[in-house]
Amino acid sequence: MNSIRRDIRSFDYILLVLVVALALFGLLMIGSATGLGNGNVSSVFINQLIFLVTGIGIMMFMAFVNYEFICKFYIPIYVVNIALLVLVLFMPDTRGVARWIGVEIGGFEFGIQPSEFAKIFMIIVLAKIMDKYRDRINNPLVIVLIFAATALPVALINMQLSFSASTVSVIIMLAMLYVGKISYKYVIVVTLVVAPVLLFFYIDLHAETPILIDDILTPWQQRRIWDFLYPEYGDGAGTWQNEQAVTAMSSGLLWGRGLFNNQIFIPEATNDFLFSVIGAELGFIGSVAVIAVALLIVLRCLMIAHRSEVFLGKLIATGVAVTMAFQAFTNTAINAWLLPNTGMNFPFVSSGGSSLWVFMAMIGLVLNVGMTREYSMFENMGHSYD
């Protein structure tokens, strides 16, 4: 008979150091983008510092709490996730969209973004569902349950006009299904369905009288896609942010202009386009270094997933690794104008308290998984476990 225990000696200090170093670097670059070099300590910088300090605490808590116990409450977690995603729809609009819930604690006001918390909630919920039905993962009813559990939050997030965040949930589901050894017949069926659907939307986007695209994408979202595909025919409004980002990054050349020395205006410089600030000030070398650290974090998470003896932990670590990899890749691609702007931030680097808390919590879970192993009652009793 086997039980699950944690071996503190397996704590991944390298992953911890990489995450904290990347977050501290992100804080420095946020300061650079907001004039810290000129003595200006902005509210964005202070907020990020507060979320960073508290986020490290959240990460350490999640590293040592019993994650299997947390996952037992996957149904209440799912309900809370849906409730927050519904609640935010009734919040006042910020820049034309409702994505934040305002909270005031001790006179300090900040906003939480439910679509960010949905990422870790969905990792926990989907991991538990797949672990529970591990032996029946290819049962059509189980597949329908998994798709339905994912579809509802994705639909609610899309109602917030956050296509990028909803895409993350889908990517998490697909990655976990792969680890769960889903039958290739489902992959073939989905491919046969998705391919013509994507072709239809492409045709519908170009139609003079669209059939469905107007009900799925706002005019501004369509304009971004259209200007990205055909910049020579647009007025540049849909790709202006990308153009500024590329101009800034290219100005840094190999080694950059130097810290606190970006001379080109960049929209959303502390969030979606902070990577272009890095390119301008630290050049190609600095940009590659950031990508390398992010890649190392993803690889450490995948290594922990591969080594995990607990299927639930393997799913969680995989979900975290894929989430970070997808967001980091998408953010850099947007900054390099390889993708249209979708509002995707760079994990641990871009500003955003909700995102930082969520990714810190995710890494805490991965650290937890790395210390967790199956323990046989016949094993040597001399080993020390917490």
mmCIF file of N, CA and C in Angstrom, residues 41-161:
data_model
loop_
_atom_site.group_PDB
_atom_site.id
_atom_site.type_symbol
_atom_site.label_atom_id
_atom_site.label_comp_id
_atom_site.label_asym_id
_atom_site.label_seq_id
_atom_site.Cartn_x
_atom_site.Cartn_y
_atom_site.Cartn_z
ATOM 1 N N VAL A 41 9.562 57.452 -8.455
ATOM 2 C CA VAL A 41 9.088 56.163 -7.939
ATOM 3 C C VAL A 41 7.588 56.116 -8.185
ATOM 4 N N SER A 42 7.185 55.464 -9.262
ATOM 5 C CA SER A 42 5.790 55.472 -9.689
ATOM 6 C C SER A 42 4.939 54.531 -8.852
ATOM 7 N N SER A 43 3.627 54.734 -8.911
ATOM 8 C CA SER A 43 2.689 53.858 -8.204
ATOM 9 C C SER A 43 2.722 52.454 -8.797
ATOM 10 N N VAL A 44 2.968 52.362 -10.110
ATOM 11 C CA VAL A 44 3.062 51.045 -10.753
ATOM 12 C C VAL A 44 4.224 50.252 -10.171
ATOM 13 N N PHE A 45 5.347 50.925 -9.975
ATOM 14 C CA PHE A 45 6.534 50.284 -9.398
ATOM 15 C C PHE A 45 6.267 49.843 -7.962
ATOM 16 N N ILE A 46 5.655 50.716 -7.176
ATOM 17 C CA ILE A 46 5.364 50.384 -5.776
ATOM 18 C C ILE A 46 4.384 49.221 -5.691
ATOM 19 N N ASN A 47 3.334 49.268 -6.511
ATOM 20 C CA ASN A 47 2.354 48.176 -6.510
ATOM 21 C C ASN A 47 3.007 46.850 -6.876
ATOM 22 N N GLN A 48 3.875 46.876 -7.892
ATOM 23 C CA GLN A 48 4.532 45.638 -8.303
ATOM 24 C C GLN A 48 5.443 45.108 -7.200
ATOM 25 N N LEU A 49 6.108 46.005 -6.492
ATOM 26 C CA LEU A 49 6.974 45.611 -5.377
ATOM 27 C C LEU A 49 6.158 44.936 -4.282
ATOM 28 N N ILE A 50 4.998 45.514 -3.961
ATOM 29 C CA ILE A 50 4.130 44.934 -2.929
ATOM 30 C C ILE A 50 3.642 43.551 -3.355
ATOM 31 N N PHE A 51 3.215 43.447 -4.592
ATOM 32 C CA PHE A 51 2.731 42.150 -5.085
ATOM 33 C C PHE A 51 3.869 41.132 -5.173
ATOM 34 N N LEU A 52 5.088 41.591 -5.436
ATOM 35 C CA LEU A 52 6.225 40.689 -5.506
ATOM 36 C C LEU A 52 6.540 40.106 -4.131
ATOM 37 N N VAL A 53 6.601 40.964 -3.124
ATOM 38 C CA VAL A 53 6.910 40.506 -1.758
ATOM 39 C C VAL A 53 5.827 39.542 -1.270
ATOM 40 N N THR A 54 4.564 39.943 -1.427
ATOM 41 C CA THR A 54 3.469 39.073 -0.992
ATOM 42 C C THR A 54 3.395 37.819 -1.864
ATOM 43 N N GLY A 55 3.742 37.959 -3.138
ATOM 44 C CA GLY A 55 3.711 36.816 -4.056
ATOM 45 C C GLY A 55 4.717 35.740 -3.657
ATOM 46 N N ILE A 56 5.891 36.163 -3.195
ATOM 47 C CA ILE A 56 6.886 35.189 -2.730
ATOM 48 C C ILE A 56 6.341 34.421 -1.531
ATOM 49 N N GLY A 57 5.625 35.134 -0.651
ATOM 50 C CA GLY A 57 4.990 34.466 0.483
ATOM 51 C C GLY A 57 3.950 33.456 0.025
ATOM 52 N N ILE A 58 3.157 33.827 -0.982
ATOM 53 C CA ILE A 58 2.148 32.912 -1.534
ATOM 54 C C ILE A 58 2.829 31.684 -2.141
ATOM 55 N N MET A 59 3.926 31.909 -2.849
ATOM 56 C CA MET A 59 4.649 30.807 -3.470
ATOM 57 C C MET A 59 5.153 29.811 -2.421
ATOM 58 N N MET A 60 5.729 30.312 -1.339
ATOM 59 C CA MET A 60 6.254 29.426 -0.307
ATOM 60 C C MET A 60 5.128 28.699 0.420
ATOM 61 N N PHE A 61 4.005 29.365 0.593
ATOM 62 C CA PHE A 61 2.852 28.706 1.220
ATOM 63 C C PHE A 61 2.357 27.554 0.342
ATOM 64 N N MET A 62 2.224 27.823 -0.960
ATOM 65 C CA MET A 62 1.744 26.798 -1.872
ATOM 66 C C MET A 62 2.745 25.658 -2.022
ATOM 67 N N ALA A 63 4.014 25.934 -1.748
ATOM 68 C CA ALA A 63 5.039 24.901 -1.868
ATOM 69 C C ALA A 63 4.947 23.869 -0.754
ATOM 70 N N PHE A 64 4.388 24.266 0.379
ATOM 71 C CA PHE A 64 4.406 23.363 1.524
ATOM 72 C C PHE A 64 3.023 22.945 2.017
ATOM 73 N N VAL A 65 1.970 23.521 1.449
ATOM 74 C CA VAL A 65 0.630 23.072 1.789
ATOM 75 C C VAL A 65 0.358 21.768 1.033
ATOM 76 N N ASN A 66 -0.544 20.956 1.518
ATOM 77 C CA ASN A 66 -0.872 19.690 0.865
ATOM 78 C C ASN A 66 -1.716 19.976 -0.382
ATOM 79 N N TYR A 67 -1.101 19.912 -1.555
ATOM 80 C CA TYR A 67 -1.836 20.277 -2.777
ATOM 81 C C TYR A 67 -2.934 19.266 -3.096
ATOM 82 N N GLU A 68 -2.772 18.027 -2.654
ATOM 83 C CA GLU A 68 -3.840 17.048 -2.853
ATOM 84 C C GLU A 68 -5.080 17.427 -2.054
ATOM 85 N N PHE A 69 -4.865 18.002 -0.875
ATOM 86 C CA PHE A 69 -5.995 18.461 -0.059
ATOM 87 C C PHE A 69 -6.704 19.613 -0.755
ATOM 88 N N ILE A 70 -5.929 20.532 -1.346
ATOM 89 C CA ILE A 70 -6.523 21.650 -2.080
ATOM 90 C C ILE A 70 -7.349 21.138 -3.249
ATOM 91 N N CYS A 71 -6.807 20.170 -3.968
ATOM 92 C CA CYS A 71 -7.485 19.646 -5.158
ATOM 93 C C CYS A 71 -8.780 18.909 -4.824
ATOM 94 N N LYS A 72 -8.926 18.460 -3.583
ATOM 95 C CA LYS A 72 -10.174 17.808 -3.187
ATOM 96 C C LYS A 72 -11.358 18.769 -3.279
ATOM 97 N N PHE A 73 -11.072 20.057 -3.209
ATOM 98 C CA PHE A 73 -12.121 21.072 -3.264
ATOM 99 C C PHE A 73 -12.248 21.646 -4.674
ATOM 100 N N TYR A 74 -11.997 20.815 -5.674
ATOM 101 C CA TYR A 74 -12.006 21.300 -7.052
ATOM 102 C C TYR A 74 -13.380 21.809 -7.489
ATOM 103 N N ILE A 75 -14.444 21.235 -6.941
ATOM 104 C CA ILE A 75 -15.783 21.719 -7.306
ATOM 105 C C ILE A 75 -16.035 23.117 -6.726
ATOM 106 N N PRO A 76 -15.813 23.357 -5.405
ATOM 107 C CA PRO A 76 -15.949 24.731 -4.898
ATOM 108 C C PRO A 76 -15.009 25.711 -5.604
ATOM 109 N N ILE A 77 -13.789 25.267 -5.932
ATOM 110 C CA ILE A 77 -12.844 26.138 -6.646
ATOM 111 C C ILE A 77 -13.412 26.522 -8.008
ATOM 112 N N TYR A 78 -14.015 25.561 -8.683
ATOM 113 C CA TYR A 78 -14.617 25.833 -9.988
ATOM 114 C C TYR A 78 -15.779 26.815 -9.854
ATOM 115 N N VAL A 79 -16.584 26.633 -8.815
ATOM 116 C CA VAL A 79 -17.729 27.518 -8.579
ATOM 117 C C VAL A 79 -17.246 28.945 -8.310
ATOM 118 N N VAL A 80 -16.207 29.076 -7.486
ATOM 119 C CA VAL A 80 -15.633 30.405 -7.194
ATOM 120 C C VAL A 80 -15.099 31.030 -8.478
ATOM 121 N N ASN A 81 -14.437 30.228 -9.290
ATOM 122 C CA ASN A 81 -13.905 30.713 -10.561
ATOM 123 C C ASN A 81 -15.016 31.296 -11.432
ATOM 124 N N ILE A 82 -16.105 30.549 -11.582
ATOM 125 C CA ILE A 82 -17.226 31.006 -12.405
ATOM 126 C C ILE A 82 -17.871 32.247 -11.784
ATOM 127 N N ALA A 83 -18.021 32.243 -10.462
ATOM 128 C CA ALA A 83 -18.652 33.380 -9.772
ATOM 129 C C ALA A 83 -17.856 34.664 -9.999
ATOM 130 N N LEU A 84 -16.528 34.582 -9.913
ATOM 131 C CA LEU A 84 -15.690 35.766 -10.126
ATOM 132 C C LEU A 84 -15.767 36.239 -11.575
ATOM 133 N N LEU A 85 -15.789 35.291 -12.505
ATOM 134 C CA LEU A 85 -15.865 35.651 -13.923
ATOM 135 C C LEU A 85 -17.210 36.277 -14.278
ATOM 136 N N VAL A 86 -18.253 35.875 -13.563
ATOM 137 C CA VAL A 86 -19.571 36.490 -13.769
ATOM 138 C C VAL A 86 -19.617 37.858 -13.096
ATOM 139 N N LEU A 87 -19.086 37.928 -11.875
ATOM 140 C CA LEU A 87 -19.117 39.182 -11.123
ATOM 141 C C LEU A 87 -18.414 40.309 -11.848
ATOM 142 N N VAL A 88 -17.288 40.006 -12.479
ATOM 143 C CA VAL A 88 -16.512 41.055 -13.136
ATOM 144 C C VAL A 88 -17.278 41.678 -14.300
ATOM 145 N N LEU A 89 -18.235 40.949 -14.864
ATOM 146 C CA LEU A 89 -19.032 41.487 -15.964
ATOM 147 C C LEU A 89 -19.911 42.650 -15.523
ATOM 148 N N PHE A 90 -20.143 42.760 -14.216
ATOM 149 C CA PHE A 90 -20.979 43.831 -13.679
ATOM 150 C C PHE A 90 -20.147 44.979 -13.109
ATOM 151 N N MET A 91 -18.829 44.887 -13.252
ATOM 152 C CA MET A 91 -17.951 45.935 -12.762
ATOM 153 C C MET A 91 -17.871 47.089 -13.772
ATOM 154 N N PRO A 92 -17.549 48.297 -13.302
ATOM 155 C CA PRO A 92 -17.396 49.428 -14.225
ATOM 156 C C PRO A 92 -16.296 49.150 -15.244
ATOM 157 N N ASP A 93 -16.489 49.642 -16.460
ATOM 158 C CA ASP A 93 -15.501 49.443 -17.514
ATOM 159 C C ASP A 93 -14.239 50.233 -17.229
ATOM 160 N N THR A 94 -13.112 49.621 -17.574
ATOM 161 C CA THR A 94 -11.826 50.303 -17.532
ATOM 162 C C THR A 94 -11.231 50.243 -18.921
ATOM 163 N N ARG A 95 -11.062 51.390 -19.564
ATOM 164 C CA ARG A 95 -10.581 51.470 -20.944
ATOM 165 C C ARG A 95 -11.446 50.640 -21.886
ATOM 166 N N GLY A 96 -12.762 50.662 -21.626
ATOM 167 C CA GLY A 96 -13.692 50.022 -22.542
ATOM 168 C C GLY A 96 -13.984 48.568 -22.263
ATOM 169 N N VAL A 97 -13.320 47.976 -21.277
ATOM 170 C CA VAL A 97 -13.564 46.571 -20.946
ATOM 171 C C VAL A 97 -13.701 46.418 -19.438
ATOM 172 N N ALA A 98 -14.429 45.368 -19.036
ATOM 173 C CA ALA A 98 -14.600 45.069 -17.610
ATOM 174 C C ALA A 98 -13.836 43.797 -17.297
ATOM 175 N N ARG A 99 -12.642 43.947 -16.713
ATOM 176 C CA ARG A 99 -11.804 42.785 -16.407
ATOM 177 C C ARG A 99 -11.318 42.774 -14.964
ATOM 178 N N TRP A 100 -11.594 43.836 -14.211
ATOM 179 C CA TRP A 100 -11.047 43.940 -12.867
ATOM 180 C C TRP A 100 -12.154 44.106 -11.834
ATOM 181 N N ILE A 101 -11.903 43.545 -10.661
ATOM 182 C CA ILE A 101 -12.768 43.749 -9.505
ATOM 183 C C ILE A 101 -11.987 44.580 -8.502
ATOM 184 N N GLY A 102 -12.480 45.778 -8.195
ATOM 185 C CA GLY A 102 -11.785 46.659 -7.280
ATOM 186 C C GLY A 102 -11.898 46.187 -5.843
ATOM 187 N N VAL A 103 -10.765 46.210 -5.133
ATOM 188 C CA VAL A 103 -10.713 45.803 -3.734
ATOM 189 C C VAL A 103 -9.942 46.853 -2.951
ATOM 190 N N GLU A 104 -10.421 47.166 -1.747
ATOM 191 C CA GLU A 104 -9.727 48.117 -0.882
ATOM 192 C C GLU A 104 -9.445 47.458 0.459
ATOM 193 N N ILE A 105 -8.152 47.413 0.818
ATOM 194 C CA ILE A 105 -7.728 46.815 2.087
ATOM 195 C C ILE A 105 -6.824 47.805 2.808
ATOM 196 N N GLY A 106 -7.264 48.261 3.971
ATOM 197 C CA GLY A 106 -6.470 49.191 4.763
ATOM 198 C C GLY A 106 -6.149 50.478 4.047
ATOM 199 N N GLY A 107 -7.076 50.960 3.237
ATOM 200 C CA GLY A 107 -6.857 52.198 2.505
ATOM 201 C C GLY A 107 -6.081 52.018 1.215
ATOM 202 N N PHE A 108 -5.613 50.804 0.968
ATOM 203 C CA PHE A 108 -4.861 50.515 -0.258
ATOM 204 C C PHE A 108 -5.797 49.902 -1.281
ATOM 205 N N GLU A 109 -5.954 50.562 -2.411
ATOM 206 C CA GLU A 109 -6.861 50.085 -3.452
ATOM 207 C C GLU A 109 -6.078 49.350 -4.542
ATOM 208 N N PHE A 110 -6.602 48.226 -4.936
ATOM 209 C CA PHE A 110 -6.033 47.512 -6.060
ATOM 210 C C PHE A 110 -7.122 46.666 -6.705
ATOM 211 N N GLY A 111 -6.863 46.240 -7.926
ATOM 212 C CA GLY A 111 -7.844 45.447 -8.649
ATOM 213 C C GLY A 111 -7.344 44.034 -8.888
ATOM 214 N N ILE A 112 -8.225 43.076 -8.711
ATOM 215 C CA ILE A 112 -7.876 41.705 -9.046
ATOM 216 C C ILE A 112 -8.529 41.352 -10.372
ATOM 217 N N GLN A 113 -7.844 40.557 -11.155
ATOM 218 C CA GLN A 113 -8.305 40.208 -12.490
ATOM 219 C C GLN A 113 -8.706 38.733 -12.505
ATOM 220 N N PRO A 114 -10.000 38.433 -12.464
ATOM 221 C CA PRO A 114 -10.459 37.044 -12.407
ATOM 222 C C PRO A 114 -9.952 36.168 -13.545
ATOM 223 N N SER A 115 -9.757 36.732 -14.725
ATOM 224 C CA SER A 115 -9.273 35.931 -15.846
ATOM 225 C C SER A 115 -7.867 35.404 -15.597
ATOM 226 N N GLU A 116 -7.088 36.122 -14.764
ATOM 227 C CA GLU A 116 -5.760 35.632 -14.396
ATOM 228 C C GLU A 116 -5.876 34.482 -13.404
ATOM 229 N N PHE A 117 -6.738 34.639 -12.398
ATOM 230 C CA PHE A 117 -6.918 33.588 -11.398
ATOM 231 C C PHE A 117 -7.545 32.345 -12.023
ATOM 232 N N ALA A 118 -8.281 32.530 -13.120
ATOM 233 C CA ALA A 118 -8.903 31.390 -13.800
ATOM 234 C C ALA A 118 -7.855 30.401 -14.285
ATOM 235 N N LYS A 119 -6.643 30.869 -14.557
ATOM 236 C CA LYS A 119 -5.596 29.984 -15.066
ATOM 237 C C LYS A 119 -5.216 28.930 -14.031
ATOM 238 N N ILE A 120 -4.932 29.356 -12.820
ATOM 239 C CA ILE A 120 -4.552 28.386 -11.787
ATOM 240 C C ILE A 120 -5.758 27.578 -11.330
ATOM 241 N N PHE A 121 -6.927 28.218 -11.292
ATOM 242 C CA PHE A 121 -8.146 27.479 -10.929
ATOM 243 C C PHE A 121 -8.391 26.342 -11.923
ATOM 244 N N MET A 122 -8.222 26.623 -13.221
ATOM 245 C CA MET A 122 -8.486 25.611 -14.229
ATOM 246 C C MET A 122 -7.428 24.513 -14.215
ATOM 247 N N ILE A 123 -6.191 24.856 -13.885
ATOM 248 C CA ILE A 123 -5.155 23.833 -13.757
ATOM 249 C C ILE A 123 -5.526 22.853 -12.649
ATOM 250 N N ILE A 124 -5.968 23.387 -11.505
ATOM 251 C CA ILE A 124 -6.355 22.536 -10.380
ATOM 252 C C ILE A 124 -7.583 21.697 -10.731
ATOM 253 N N VAL A 125 -8.600 22.327 -11.288
ATOM 254 C CA VAL A 125 -9.856 21.635 -11.589
ATOM 255 C C VAL A 125 -9.652 20.544 -12.639
ATOM 256 N N LEU A 126 -9.001 20.890 -13.750
ATOM 257 C CA LEU A 126 -8.800 19.906 -14.811
ATOM 258 C C LEU A 126 -7.875 18.774 -14.364
ATOM 259 N N ALA A 127 -6.841 19.112 -13.580
ATOM 260 C CA ALA A 127 -5.941 18.075 -13.079
ATOM 261 C C ALA A 127 -6.694 17.087 -12.203
ATOM 262 N N LYS A 128 -7.557 17.598 -11.354
ATOM 263 C CA LYS A 128 -8.313 16.715 -10.468
ATOM 264 C C LYS A 128 -9.308 15.854 -11.251
ATOM 265 N N ILE A 129 -10.004 16.441 -12.219
ATOM 266 C CA ILE A 129 -10.957 15.670 -13.020
ATOM 267 C C ILE A 129 -10.241 14.550 -13.774
ATOM 268 N N MET A 130 -9.121 14.880 -14.398
ATOM 269 C CA MET A 130 -8.394 13.869 -15.163
ATOM 270 C C MET A 130 -7.773 12.814 -14.264
ATOM 271 N N ASP A 131 -7.341 13.219 -13.081
ATOM 272 C CA ASP A 131 -6.800 12.250 -12.131
ATOM 273 C C ASP A 131 -7.905 11.326 -11.622
ATOM 274 N N LYS A 132 -9.069 11.882 -11.379
ATOM 275 C CA LYS A 132 -10.198 11.103 -10.869
ATOM 276 C C LYS A 132 -10.657 10.070 -11.890
ATOM 277 N N TYR A 133 -10.652 10.452 -13.156
ATOM 278 C CA TYR A 133 -11.120 9.554 -14.216
ATOM 279 C C TYR A 133 -9.948 9.064 -15.073
ATOM 280 N N ARG A 134 -8.824 8.886 -14.443
ATOM 281 C CA ARG A 134 -7.603 8.508 -15.160
ATOM 282 C C ARG A 134 -7.791 7.248 -15.989
ATOM 283 N N ASP A 135 -8.435 6.243 -15.434
ATOM 284 C CA ASP A 135 -8.605 4.963 -16.126
ATOM 285 C C ASP A 135 -9.700 5.013 -17.187
ATOM 286 N N ARG A 136 -10.469 6.138 -17.204
ATOM 287 C CA ARG A 136 -11.548 6.275 -18.179
ATOM 288 C C ARG A 136 -11.406 7.562 -18.990
ATOM 289 N N ILE A 137 -10.163 7.996 -19.142
ATOM 290 C CA ILE A 137 -9.916 9.284 -19.769
ATOM 291 C C ILE A 137 -10.444 9.332 -21.205
ATOM 292 N N ASN A 138 -10.526 8.180 -21.875
ATOM 293 C CA ASN A 138 -10.998 8.153 -23.256
ATOM 294 C C ASN A 138 -12.482 7.825 -23.384
ATOM 295 N N ASN A 139 -13.159 7.765 -22.240
ATOM 296 C CA ASN A 139 -14.605 7.596 -22.251
ATOM 297 C C ASN A 139 -15.239 8.877 -22.810
ATOM 298 N N PRO A 140 -16.126 8.767 -23.799
ATOM 299 C CA PRO A 140 -16.735 9.971 -24.392
ATOM 300 C C PRO A 140 -17.382 10.899 -23.362
ATOM 301 N N LEU A 141 -18.006 10.335 -22.322
ATOM 302 C CA LEU A 141 -18.642 11.176 -21.306
ATOM 303 C C LEU A 141 -17.609 11.967 -20.505
ATOM 304 N N VAL A 142 -16.463 11.348 -20.249
ATOM 305 C CA VAL A 142 -15.388 12.049 -19.538
ATOM 306 C C VAL A 142 -14.829 13.173 -20.407
ATOM 307 N N ILE A 143 -14.646 12.903 -21.681
ATOM 308 C CA ILE A 143 -14.154 13.930 -22.609
ATOM 309 C C ILE A 143 -15.130 15.107 -22.667
ATOM 310 N N VAL A 144 -16.419 14.795 -22.733
ATOM 311 C CA VAL A 144 -17.444 15.844 -22.755
ATOM 312 C C VAL A 144 -17.390 16.659 -21.467
ATOM 313 N N LEU A 145 -17.213 15.990 -20.327
ATOM 314 C CA LEU A 145 -17.117 16.684 -19.036
ATOM 315 C C LEU A 145 -15.939 17.648 -19.029
ATOM 316 N N ILE A 146 -14.787 17.191 -19.516
ATOM 317 C CA ILE A 146 -13.586 18.028 -19.535
ATOM 318 C C ILE A 146 -13.778 19.232 -20.449
ATOM 319 N N PHE A 147 -14.340 18.997 -21.638
ATOM 320 C CA PHE A 147 -14.563 20.096 -22.579
ATOM 321 C C PHE A 147 -15.599 21.083 -22.031
ATOM 322 N N ALA A 148 -16.647 20.563 -21.395
ATOM 323 C CA ALA A 148 -17.685 21.434 -20.842
ATOM 324 C C ALA A 148 -17.142 22.267 -19.694
ATOM 325 N N ALA A 149 -16.325 21.636 -18.841
ATOM 326 C CA ALA A 149 -15.736 22.358 -17.703
ATOM 327 C C ALA A 149 -14.826 23.485 -18.179
ATOM 328 N N THR A 150 -14.231 23.307 -19.346
ATOM 329 C CA THR A 150 -13.346 24.340 -19.904
ATOM 330 C C THR A 150 -14.136 25.395 -20.676
ATOM 331 N N ALA A 151 -15.188 24.962 -21.342
ATOM 332 C CA ALA A 151 -15.931 25.862 -22.228
ATOM 333 C C ALA A 151 -16.603 27.013 -21.487
ATOM 334 N N LEU A 152 -17.151 26.746 -20.301
ATOM 335 C CA LEU A 152 -17.881 27.790 -19.572
ATOM 336 C C LEU A 152 -16.984 28.955 -19.173
ATOM 337 N N PRO A 153 -15.839 28.721 -18.487
ATOM 338 C CA PRO A 153 -14.969 29.864 -18.181
ATOM 339 C C PRO A 153 -14.403 30.542 -19.419
ATOM 340 N N VAL A 154 -14.131 29.759 -20.467
ATOM 341 C CA VAL A 154 -13.627 30.352 -21.706
ATOM 342 C C VAL A 154 -14.653 31.317 -22.289
ATOM 343 N N ALA A 155 -15.916 30.924 -22.277
ATOM 344 C CA ALA A 155 -16.976 31.792 -22.790
ATOM 345 C C ALA A 155 -17.098 33.067 -21.959
ATOM 346 N N LEU A 156 -17.020 32.932 -20.635
ATOM 347 C CA LEU A 156 -17.132 34.096 -19.754
ATOM 348 C C LEU A 156 -15.951 35.042 -19.922
ATOM 349 N N ILE A 157 -14.759 34.479 -20.102
ATOM 350 C CA ILE A 157 -13.580 35.324 -20.311
ATOM 351 C C ILE A 157 -13.683 36.047 -21.650
ATOM 352 N N ASN A 158 -14.207 35.361 -22.657
ATOM 353 C CA ASN A 158 -14.386 36.006 -23.964
ATOM 354 C C ASN A 158 -15.360 37.167 -23.884
ATOM 355 N N MET A 159 -16.339 37.066 -22.976
ATOM 356 C CA MET A 159 -17.285 38.164 -22.789
ATOM 357 C C MET A 159 -16.599 39.396 -22.211
ATOM 358 N N GLN A 160 -15.413 39.201 -21.612
ATOM 359 C CA GLN A 160 -14.620 40.320 -21.106
ATOM 360 C C GLN A 160 -13.701 40.872 -22.195
ATOM 361 N N LEU A 161 -13.853 40.357 -23.419
ATOM 362 C CA LEU A 161 -13.023 40.764 -24.560
ATOM 363 C C LEU A 161 -11.558 40.465 -24.313
#
